[in-house]
């Protein structure tokens, strides 16, 4: 089989620009078959190898033209990485850290209160740490979701509904002890957004599934422990350990999933950097 | 023909080319060019997103084979694609007939 250096370089450039799309092996094979077949025909018609490749690549289109066609195909907007979506990746890391702090704050507050026997100084401080972390984590997660919405060129009505519900959950996080309220809203919002993302098939699947199912796992673990009446009851008749474990599971899954999503968004080359002189992408 | 004008009809044209025989991307593009008498001349690479979109919509299906030591993806029309092609074809036929009738009664415009 003949080798075509110009075509290989062209495909390497295109592969780099279409990393976001996934299925790069199949796409590479399909486009290579096209370009090699066309080049072989040009050579059979009498062109030299270099000229044959030039002619074929001229007809195929600039890499940016082709990658833009892929990016805008089947979407209402451009499903491309931008500086804005890259920044969302950074926010996802901070959100993940904040989610990890949530169970530490609430569990620490509960443990110290059990030990000293009163709602005072360090107990309140730790509770506020959990509360502030929850507010920060939920807000940053909603902003990350908006970045994911942009990155996919839109996630349809399901994605928009998911972001709206998650935003309500972030607001409900003001009442930190009302776990069933904020936990359910954020969990349902994340589930809808993850479902829309999986349908598009761009984002890392494992991280997306973790974010989408965080609320379900938290509910399943909490429900199971509640059935077994795990831990002591408090003065309100609740089982604090059940709630804390459930929050811990949900927050950890959200944190790990956000790290995966953050790595993906952060590692992508923004298209503005690939287009000389371009500052924004419409 | 400008790429923008062609884009609006690209899906129908691709379905029409694939309707004859299963074809790989290069053959689809060659079919578009030759059957249009070299009028349809898009950057070839931009046809692939349309092929993938049509497959995702269930109008085409693809299979992989090895030809000349290379992996080749071949597309063919699905039943849904056949129905869609038929419906769109009728719409286009009605539209182009109506346009031809309107233009037929108009004198050819002077260009100088």
Short mmCIF file of C-alpha atoms in Angstrom, two decimals:
data_model
loop_
_atom_site.label_atom_id
_atom_site.label_comp_id
_atom_site.label_asym_id
_atom_site.label_seq_id
_atom_site.Cartn_x
_atom_site.Cartn_y
_atom_site.Cartn_z
CA UNK A 1 0.00 0.00 0.00
CA UNK A 2 1.36 3.41 -1.02
CA UNK A 3 2.19 5.96 1.64
CA UNK A 4 1.20 9.59 1.34
CA UNK A 5 3.08 11.92 3.67
CA UNK A 6 1.01 15.07 2.98
CA UNK A 7 -2.24 13.20 3.52
CA UNK A 8 -0.90 11.67 6.73
CA UNK A 9 0.05 15.12 8.04
CA UNK A 10 -3.37 16.47 7.06
CA UNK A 11 -5.10 13.61 8.89
CA UNK A 12 -2.96 14.20 12.00
CA UNK A 13 -4.06 17.86 12.04
CA UNK A 14 -7.70 16.91 11.55
CA UNK A 15 -7.47 14.24 14.25
CA UNK A 16 -6.16 16.83 16.72
CA UNK A 17 -9.01 19.21 15.86
CA UNK A 18 -11.62 16.46 16.16
CA UNK A 19 -10.38 14.97 19.44
CA UNK A 20 -13.53 16.26 21.15
CA UNK A 21 -15.70 14.09 18.94
CA UNK A 22 -14.58 10.62 19.98
CA UNK A 23 -14.54 7.68 17.53
CA UNK A 24 -11.31 9.13 16.11
CA UNK A 25 -10.05 5.71 14.96
CA UNK A 26 -13.12 5.07 12.80
CA UNK A 27 -13.15 8.60 11.47
CA UNK A 28 -9.43 8.44 10.67
CA UNK A 29 -9.90 5.14 8.81
CA UNK A 30 -12.85 6.47 6.82
CA UNK A 31 -11.19 9.72 5.75
CA UNK A 32 -7.87 7.95 5.06
CA UNK A 33 -9.66 5.52 2.73
CA UNK A 34 -11.21 8.46 0.88
CA UNK A 35 -7.99 10.45 0.54
CA UNK A 36 -5.77 7.49 -0.38
CA UNK A 37 -8.30 6.22 -2.95
CA UNK A 38 -8.53 9.68 -4.52
CA UNK A 39 -4.73 10.09 -4.55
CA UNK A 40 -4.29 6.68 -6.19
CA UNK A 41 -6.74 7.73 -8.92
CA UNK A 42 -4.88 11.00 -9.48
CA UNK A 43 -1.59 9.10 -9.78
CA UNK A 44 -3.18 6.65 -12.22
CA UNK A 45 -4.21 9.70 -14.28
CA UNK A 46 -0.55 10.72 -14.54
CA UNK A 47 0.04 13.13 -11.65
CA UNK A 48 3.16 12.77 -9.50
CA UNK A 49 2.70 11.71 -5.88
CA UNK A 50 3.12 15.20 -4.41
CA UNK A 51 0.79 16.86 -6.93
CA UNK A 52 -1.75 14.08 -6.57
CA UNK A 53 -1.89 14.63 -2.81
CA UNK A 54 -2.13 18.42 -3.23
CA UNK A 55 -5.02 18.06 -5.67
CA UNK A 56 -6.87 15.65 -3.39
CA UNK A 57 -6.41 17.77 -0.27
CA UNK A 58 -7.51 20.95 -2.10
CA UNK A 59 -10.76 19.23 -3.01
CA UNK A 60 -11.25 17.82 0.46
CA UNK A 61 -11.16 21.21 2.20
CA UNK A 62 -9.05 22.95 4.87
CA UNK A 63 -8.91 21.03 8.17
CA UNK A 64 -10.73 23.89 9.92
CA UNK A 65 -13.54 23.81 7.32
CA UNK A 66 -13.99 20.07 7.78
CA UNK A 67 -13.76 20.11 11.59
CA UNK A 68 -16.24 23.02 11.74
CA UNK A 69 -18.64 21.02 9.58
CA UNK A 70 -18.40 18.14 12.04
CA UNK A 71 -18.76 20.49 14.99
CA UNK A 72 -21.95 22.11 13.73
CA UNK A 73 -23.54 18.95 12.31
CA UNK A 74 -26.72 17.96 14.15
CA UNK A 75 -26.46 20.76 16.71
CA UNK A 76 -27.98 24.18 16.99
CA UNK A 77 -24.61 25.64 17.91
CA UNK A 78 -20.97 24.75 17.52
CA UNK A 79 -20.04 21.80 19.72
CA UNK A 80 -16.45 22.90 20.08
CA UNK A 81 -14.07 23.53 22.96
CA UNK A 82 -13.63 27.23 23.66
CA UNK A 83 -11.72 29.29 26.22
CA UNK A 84 -14.98 29.55 28.11
CA UNK A 85 -15.50 25.77 28.26
CA UNK A 86 -11.85 25.36 29.25
CA UNK A 87 -12.46 27.73 32.18
CA UNK A 88 -15.48 25.61 33.13
CA UNK A 89 -13.01 22.74 33.51
CA UNK A 90 -11.11 24.73 36.14
CA UNK A 91 -14.34 25.51 37.96
CA UNK A 92 -15.22 21.81 37.94
CA UNK A 93 -12.03 21.06 39.91
CA UNK A 94 -12.88 23.71 42.52
CA UNK A 95 -16.47 22.43 42.68
CA UNK A 96 -15.14 18.90 43.26
CA UNK A 97 -12.99 20.12 46.16
CA UNK A 98 -15.97 21.94 47.65
CA UNK A 99 -18.18 18.82 47.37
CA UNK A 100 -15.57 16.84 49.32
CA UNK A 101 -15.61 19.50 52.06
CA UNK A 102 -19.41 19.25 52.48
CA UNK A 103 -19.58 15.87 54.31
CA UNK A 104 -16.42 16.75 56.28
CA UNK A 105 -18.06 19.91 57.61
CA UNK A 106 -21.43 18.34 58.44
CA UNK A 107 -19.96 15.08 59.80
CA UNK A 108 -17.37 17.01 61.84
CA UNK A 109 -20.08 19.21 63.30
CA UNK A 110 -22.17 16.15 64.24
CA UNK A 111 -19.19 14.32 65.77
CA UNK A 112 -18.05 17.29 67.88
CA UNK A 113 -21.59 17.98 69.04
CA UNK A 114 -21.94 14.34 70.13
CA UNK A 115 -18.66 14.61 72.01
CA UNK A 116 -19.16 17.97 73.79
CA UNK A 117 -22.92 17.62 74.08
CA UNK A 118 -23.86 21.15 73.02
CA UNK A 119 -24.37 23.30 69.92
CA UNK A 120 -21.51 25.75 70.39
CA UNK A 121 -18.27 27.30 68.98
CA UNK A 122 -16.48 24.60 66.95
CA UNK A 123 -19.73 22.73 66.26
CA UNK A 124 -21.26 25.81 64.65
CA UNK A 125 -17.97 26.54 62.83
CA UNK A 126 -17.84 23.07 61.30
CA UNK A 127 -21.51 23.22 60.36
CA UNK A 128 -20.91 26.55 58.64
CA UNK A 129 -17.92 25.02 56.83
CA UNK A 130 -20.23 22.31 55.48
CA UNK A 131 -22.91 24.89 54.66
CA UNK A 132 -20.52 27.29 52.86
CA UNK A 133 -18.90 24.39 50.99
CA UNK A 134 -22.34 23.20 49.92
CA UNK A 135 -23.28 26.63 48.60
CA UNK A 136 -19.98 26.99 46.74
CA UNK A 137 -20.05 23.43 45.38
CA UNK A 138 -23.63 23.64 44.16
CA UNK A 139 -23.16 27.07 42.53
CA UNK A 140 -19.90 26.08 40.80
CA UNK A 141 -21.48 22.84 39.63
CA UNK A 142 -24.33 24.75 38.01
CA UNK A 143 -21.78 27.00 36.25
CA UNK A 144 -19.90 23.88 35.11
CA UNK A 145 -23.18 22.47 33.79
CA UNK A 146 -23.66 25.67 31.77
CA UNK A 147 -20.13 25.17 30.38
CA UNK A 148 -21.04 21.60 29.44
CA UNK A 149 -24.18 22.91 27.75
CA UNK A 150 -22.02 25.24 25.64
CA UNK A 151 -19.46 22.53 24.96
CA UNK A 152 -22.15 20.30 23.46
CA UNK A 153 -23.56 23.07 21.26
CA UNK A 154 -26.73 22.83 23.35
CA UNK A 155 -28.24 19.93 25.27
CA UNK A 156 -31.85 20.41 24.24
CA UNK A 157 -34.86 20.92 26.51
CA UNK A 158 -33.80 18.05 28.80
CA UNK A 159 -30.42 19.66 29.45
CA UNK A 160 -31.99 23.09 30.00
CA UNK A 161 -34.50 21.62 32.46
CA UNK A 162 -31.64 19.86 34.25
CA UNK A 163 -29.71 23.10 34.66
CA UNK A 164 -32.83 24.85 35.95
CA UNK A 165 -33.54 22.14 38.53
CA UNK A 166 -29.89 22.02 39.63
CA UNK A 167 -29.93 25.81 40.04
CA UNK A 168 -33.01 25.48 42.27
CA UNK A 169 -31.10 22.86 44.24
CA UNK A 170 -28.18 25.26 44.65
CA UNK A 171 -30.60 27.86 46.03
CA UNK A 172 -32.19 25.27 48.33
CA UNK A 173 -28.70 24.56 49.65
CA UNK A 174 -29.15 27.72 51.75
CA UNK A 175 -31.02 25.40 54.09
CA UNK A 176 -28.13 23.00 54.59
CA UNK A 177 -29.93 20.65 56.97
CA UNK A 178 -32.78 20.19 54.47
CA UNK A 179 -30.81 17.42 52.75
CA UNK A 180 -33.82 15.86 51.03
CA UNK A 181 -34.63 19.20 49.41
CA UNK A 182 -31.30 20.30 47.95
CA UNK A 183 -30.05 16.74 47.51
CA UNK A 184 -33.09 15.72 45.44
CA UNK A 185 -33.05 18.84 43.27
CA UNK A 186 -29.32 18.69 42.52
CA UNK A 187 -29.50 14.93 41.99
CA UNK A 188 -32.42 15.16 39.54
CA UNK A 189 -30.82 18.11 37.73
CA UNK A 190 -27.53 16.23 37.36
CA UNK A 191 -29.37 13.11 36.17
CA UNK A 192 -31.13 15.03 33.38
CA UNK A 193 -27.96 16.81 32.27
CA UNK A 194 -25.94 13.58 32.29
CA UNK A 195 -28.64 11.84 30.25
CA UNK A 196 -28.54 14.59 27.62
CA UNK A 197 -24.73 14.46 27.59
CA UNK A 198 -24.64 10.68 27.13
CA UNK A 199 -27.04 11.01 24.21
CA UNK A 200 -24.58 13.35 22.49
CA UNK A 201 -21.69 11.02 23.28
CA UNK A 202 -18.95 13.66 23.56
CA UNK A 203 -18.06 13.76 27.25
CA UNK A 204 -16.21 10.96 29.11
CA UNK A 205 -18.87 8.37 29.85
CA UNK A 206 -17.70 7.15 33.27
CA UNK A 207 -17.48 10.67 34.71
CA UNK A 208 -20.85 11.58 33.20
CA UNK A 209 -22.51 8.47 34.65
CA UNK A 210 -21.00 9.22 38.08
CA UNK A 211 -22.43 12.74 38.07
CA UNK A 212 -25.79 11.55 36.76
CA UNK A 213 -26.21 8.73 39.25
CA UNK A 214 -24.75 10.47 42.34
CA UNK A 215 -28.22 11.34 43.63
CA UNK A 216 -29.56 7.83 42.94
CA UNK A 217 -26.68 6.16 44.79
CA UNK A 218 -27.03 8.58 47.70
CA UNK A 219 -30.76 7.80 47.89
CA UNK A 220 -30.16 4.05 47.61
CA UNK A 221 -27.51 4.00 50.35
CA UNK A 222 -29.54 6.34 52.58
CA UNK A 223 -32.72 4.33 52.04
CA UNK A 224 -31.03 1.04 52.85
CA UNK A 225 -29.41 2.38 56.03
CA UNK A 226 -32.70 3.96 57.08
CA UNK A 227 -34.45 0.59 56.69
CA UNK A 228 -31.87 -0.93 59.03
CA UNK A 229 -32.21 2.04 61.38
CA UNK A 230 -28.44 2.57 61.35
CA UNK A 231 -26.99 4.70 64.14
CA UNK A 232 -28.67 6.55 67.01
CA UNK A 233 -31.78 8.69 66.63
CA UNK A 234 -31.60 12.39 67.38
CA UNK A 235 -34.14 14.48 69.27
CA UNK A 236 -36.17 14.97 66.05
CA UNK A 237 -36.50 11.20 65.46
CA UNK A 238 -34.05 11.24 62.52
CA UNK A 239 -30.99 9.07 61.96
CA UNK A 240 -28.13 11.58 61.45
CA UNK A 241 -25.65 8.90 60.42
CA UNK A 242 -27.96 7.82 57.63
CA UNK A 243 -28.21 11.37 56.29
CA UNK A 244 -24.48 12.00 56.62
CA UNK A 245 -23.53 8.74 54.90
CA UNK A 246 -25.97 9.46 52.11
CA UNK A 247 -24.56 12.98 51.68
CA UNK A 248 -21.03 11.55 51.75
CA UNK A 249 -21.78 9.07 48.96
CA UNK A 250 -23.53 11.66 46.77
CA UNK A 251 -20.88 14.35 47.30
CA UNK A 252 -17.99 11.93 46.63
CA UNK A 253 -19.52 10.68 43.38
CA UNK A 254 -20.22 14.23 42.24
CA UNK A 255 -16.64 15.23 43.13
CA UNK A 256 -15.01 12.34 41.27
CA UNK A 257 -17.29 12.83 38.27
CA UNK A 258 -16.54 16.55 38.18
CA UNK A 259 -12.80 15.86 38.26
CA UNK A 260 -13.23 13.62 35.19
CA UNK A 261 -15.32 16.24 33.40
CA UNK A 262 -12.91 18.98 34.49
CA UNK A 263 -9.91 17.08 33.09
CA UNK A 264 -11.71 16.65 29.78
CA UNK A 265 -12.71 20.30 29.46
CA UNK A 266 -9.37 21.59 30.71
CA UNK A 267 -7.23 19.42 28.41
CA UNK A 268 -8.99 20.44 25.20
CA UNK A 269 -7.42 23.02 22.90
CA UNK A 270 -9.83 25.95 22.51
CA UNK A 271 -10.78 26.56 18.90
CA UNK A 272 -9.86 30.24 19.30
CA UNK A 273 -6.23 29.08 19.56
CA UNK A 274 -6.54 27.15 16.29
CA UNK A 275 -7.89 30.11 14.34
CA UNK A 276 -5.18 32.79 13.97
CA UNK A 277 -6.43 36.25 14.96
CA UNK A 278 -9.73 34.96 16.36
CA UNK A 279 -10.75 36.14 19.78
CA UNK A 280 -14.23 34.68 20.14
CA UNK A 281 -16.38 31.97 18.68
CA UNK A 282 -19.96 32.89 17.93
CA UNK B 1 -23.33 25.99 -7.29
CA UNK B 2 -22.52 27.68 -4.02
CA UNK B 3 -21.88 25.42 -1.04
CA UNK B 4 -24.49 27.25 1.01
CA UNK B 5 -27.22 26.69 -1.60
CA UNK B 6 -26.29 23.04 -1.92
CA UNK B 7 -26.19 22.44 1.84
CA UNK B 8 -29.95 22.90 2.13
CA UNK B 9 -30.52 19.93 -0.16
CA UNK B 10 -27.50 17.84 0.72
CA UNK B 11 -29.36 15.21 2.76
CA UNK B 12 -31.82 14.52 -0.07
CA UNK B 13 -29.01 14.34 -2.63
CA UNK B 14 -26.95 11.94 -0.52
CA UNK B 15 -29.95 9.67 0.05
CA UNK B 16 -30.60 9.69 -3.71
CA UNK B 17 -27.01 8.71 -4.54
CA UNK B 18 -26.92 5.94 -1.92
CA UNK B 19 -30.33 4.64 -3.03
CA UNK B 20 -28.82 3.02 -6.11
CA UNK B 21 -26.17 0.85 -4.50
CA UNK B 22 -24.37 0.82 -1.15
CA UNK B 23 -21.45 3.24 -1.46
CA UNK B 24 -18.48 4.47 0.56
CA UNK B 25 -17.98 8.20 1.18
CA UNK B 26 -15.70 8.74 -1.79
CA UNK B 27 -18.18 7.04 -4.15
CA UNK B 28 -21.05 9.14 -2.72
CA UNK B 29 -19.12 12.34 -3.40
CA UNK B 30 -18.11 11.19 -6.89
CA UNK B 31 -21.76 10.28 -7.50
CA UNK B 32 -22.88 13.76 -6.45
CA UNK B 33 -20.33 15.35 -8.75
CA UNK B 34 -20.82 13.16 -11.81
CA UNK B 35 -24.63 12.99 -11.63
CA UNK B 36 -24.79 16.80 -11.33
CA UNK B 37 -22.47 17.25 -14.32
CA UNK B 38 -19.75 18.72 -12.03
CA UNK B 39 -22.14 21.42 -10.77
CA UNK B 40 -22.21 20.25 -7.14
CA UNK B 41 -18.74 20.97 -5.87
CA UNK B 42 -18.56 21.09 -2.07
CA UNK B 43 -15.36 20.68 -0.05
CA UNK B 44 -15.48 16.87 0.01
CA UNK B 45 -14.67 16.61 3.71
CA UNK B 46 -17.87 18.43 4.62
CA UNK B 47 -20.01 15.61 3.20
CA UNK B 48 -18.91 13.18 5.93
CA UNK B 49 -20.66 15.00 8.80
CA UNK B 50 -23.86 14.78 6.73
CA UNK B 51 -23.35 11.04 6.17
CA UNK B 52 -22.81 10.52 9.91
CA UNK B 53 -25.83 12.64 10.77
CA UNK B 54 -28.02 10.62 8.38
CA UNK B 55 -26.77 7.40 9.94
CA UNK B 56 -27.49 8.72 13.41
CA UNK B 57 -31.01 9.61 12.28
CA UNK B 58 -31.53 6.04 11.10
CA UNK B 59 -31.82 6.98 7.42
CA UNK B 60 -28.55 5.26 6.52
CA UNK B 61 -26.65 2.34 8.01
CA UNK B 62 -22.99 1.58 7.54
CA UNK B 63 -20.76 -1.48 7.47
CA UNK B 64 -17.00 -1.83 7.61
CA UNK B 65 -14.94 -4.02 5.28
CA UNK B 66 -11.30 -4.32 4.26
CA UNK B 67 -10.51 -3.22 0.70
CA UNK B 68 -6.94 -3.08 -0.60
CA UNK B 69 -5.60 -3.39 2.95
CA UNK B 70 -7.63 -0.39 4.16
CA UNK B 71 -10.74 -0.21 6.33
CA UNK B 72 -13.69 1.01 4.26
CA UNK B 73 -17.06 2.19 5.54
CA UNK B 74 -19.95 1.58 3.18
CA UNK B 75 -23.36 3.25 3.55
CA UNK B 76 -26.73 2.00 2.47
CA UNK B 77 -30.28 3.21 2.74
CA UNK B 78 -32.50 1.88 5.53
CA UNK B 79 -36.25 1.37 5.19
CA UNK B 80 -36.74 4.64 7.03
CA UNK B 81 -34.29 6.27 4.60
CA UNK B 82 -36.25 4.91 1.62
CA UNK B 83 -39.47 6.39 2.99
CA UNK B 84 -37.80 9.70 3.73
CA UNK B 85 -36.21 9.85 0.26
CA UNK B 86 -39.53 9.12 -1.39
CA UNK B 87 -41.35 11.80 0.62
CA UNK B 88 -38.68 14.45 0.09
CA UNK B 89 -38.44 13.57 -3.60
CA UNK B 90 -42.17 14.21 -4.07
CA UNK B 91 -41.91 17.52 -2.22
CA UNK B 92 -38.97 18.59 -4.38
CA UNK B 93 -40.73 17.45 -7.53
CA UNK B 94 -43.83 19.50 -6.71
CA UNK B 95 -41.72 22.52 -5.79
CA UNK B 96 -39.48 22.43 -8.88
CA UNK B 97 -42.47 21.89 -11.19
CA UNK B 98 -44.22 24.91 -9.65
CA UNK B 99 -41.08 27.05 -9.97
CA UNK B 100 -40.61 25.98 -13.59
CA UNK B 101 -44.22 26.91 -14.36
CA UNK B 102 -43.79 30.37 -12.85
CA UNK B 103 -40.49 30.99 -14.59
CA UNK B 104 -41.83 29.55 -17.83
CA UNK B 105 -44.20 32.50 -18.25
CA UNK B 106 -41.49 35.10 -17.69
CA UNK B 107 -39.24 36.51 -20.43
CA UNK B 108 -35.53 35.74 -19.96
CA UNK B 109 -34.07 38.80 -18.19
CA UNK B 110 -31.53 40.98 -19.97
CA UNK B 111 -28.11 40.88 -18.32
CA UNK B 112 -26.50 43.90 -19.97
#
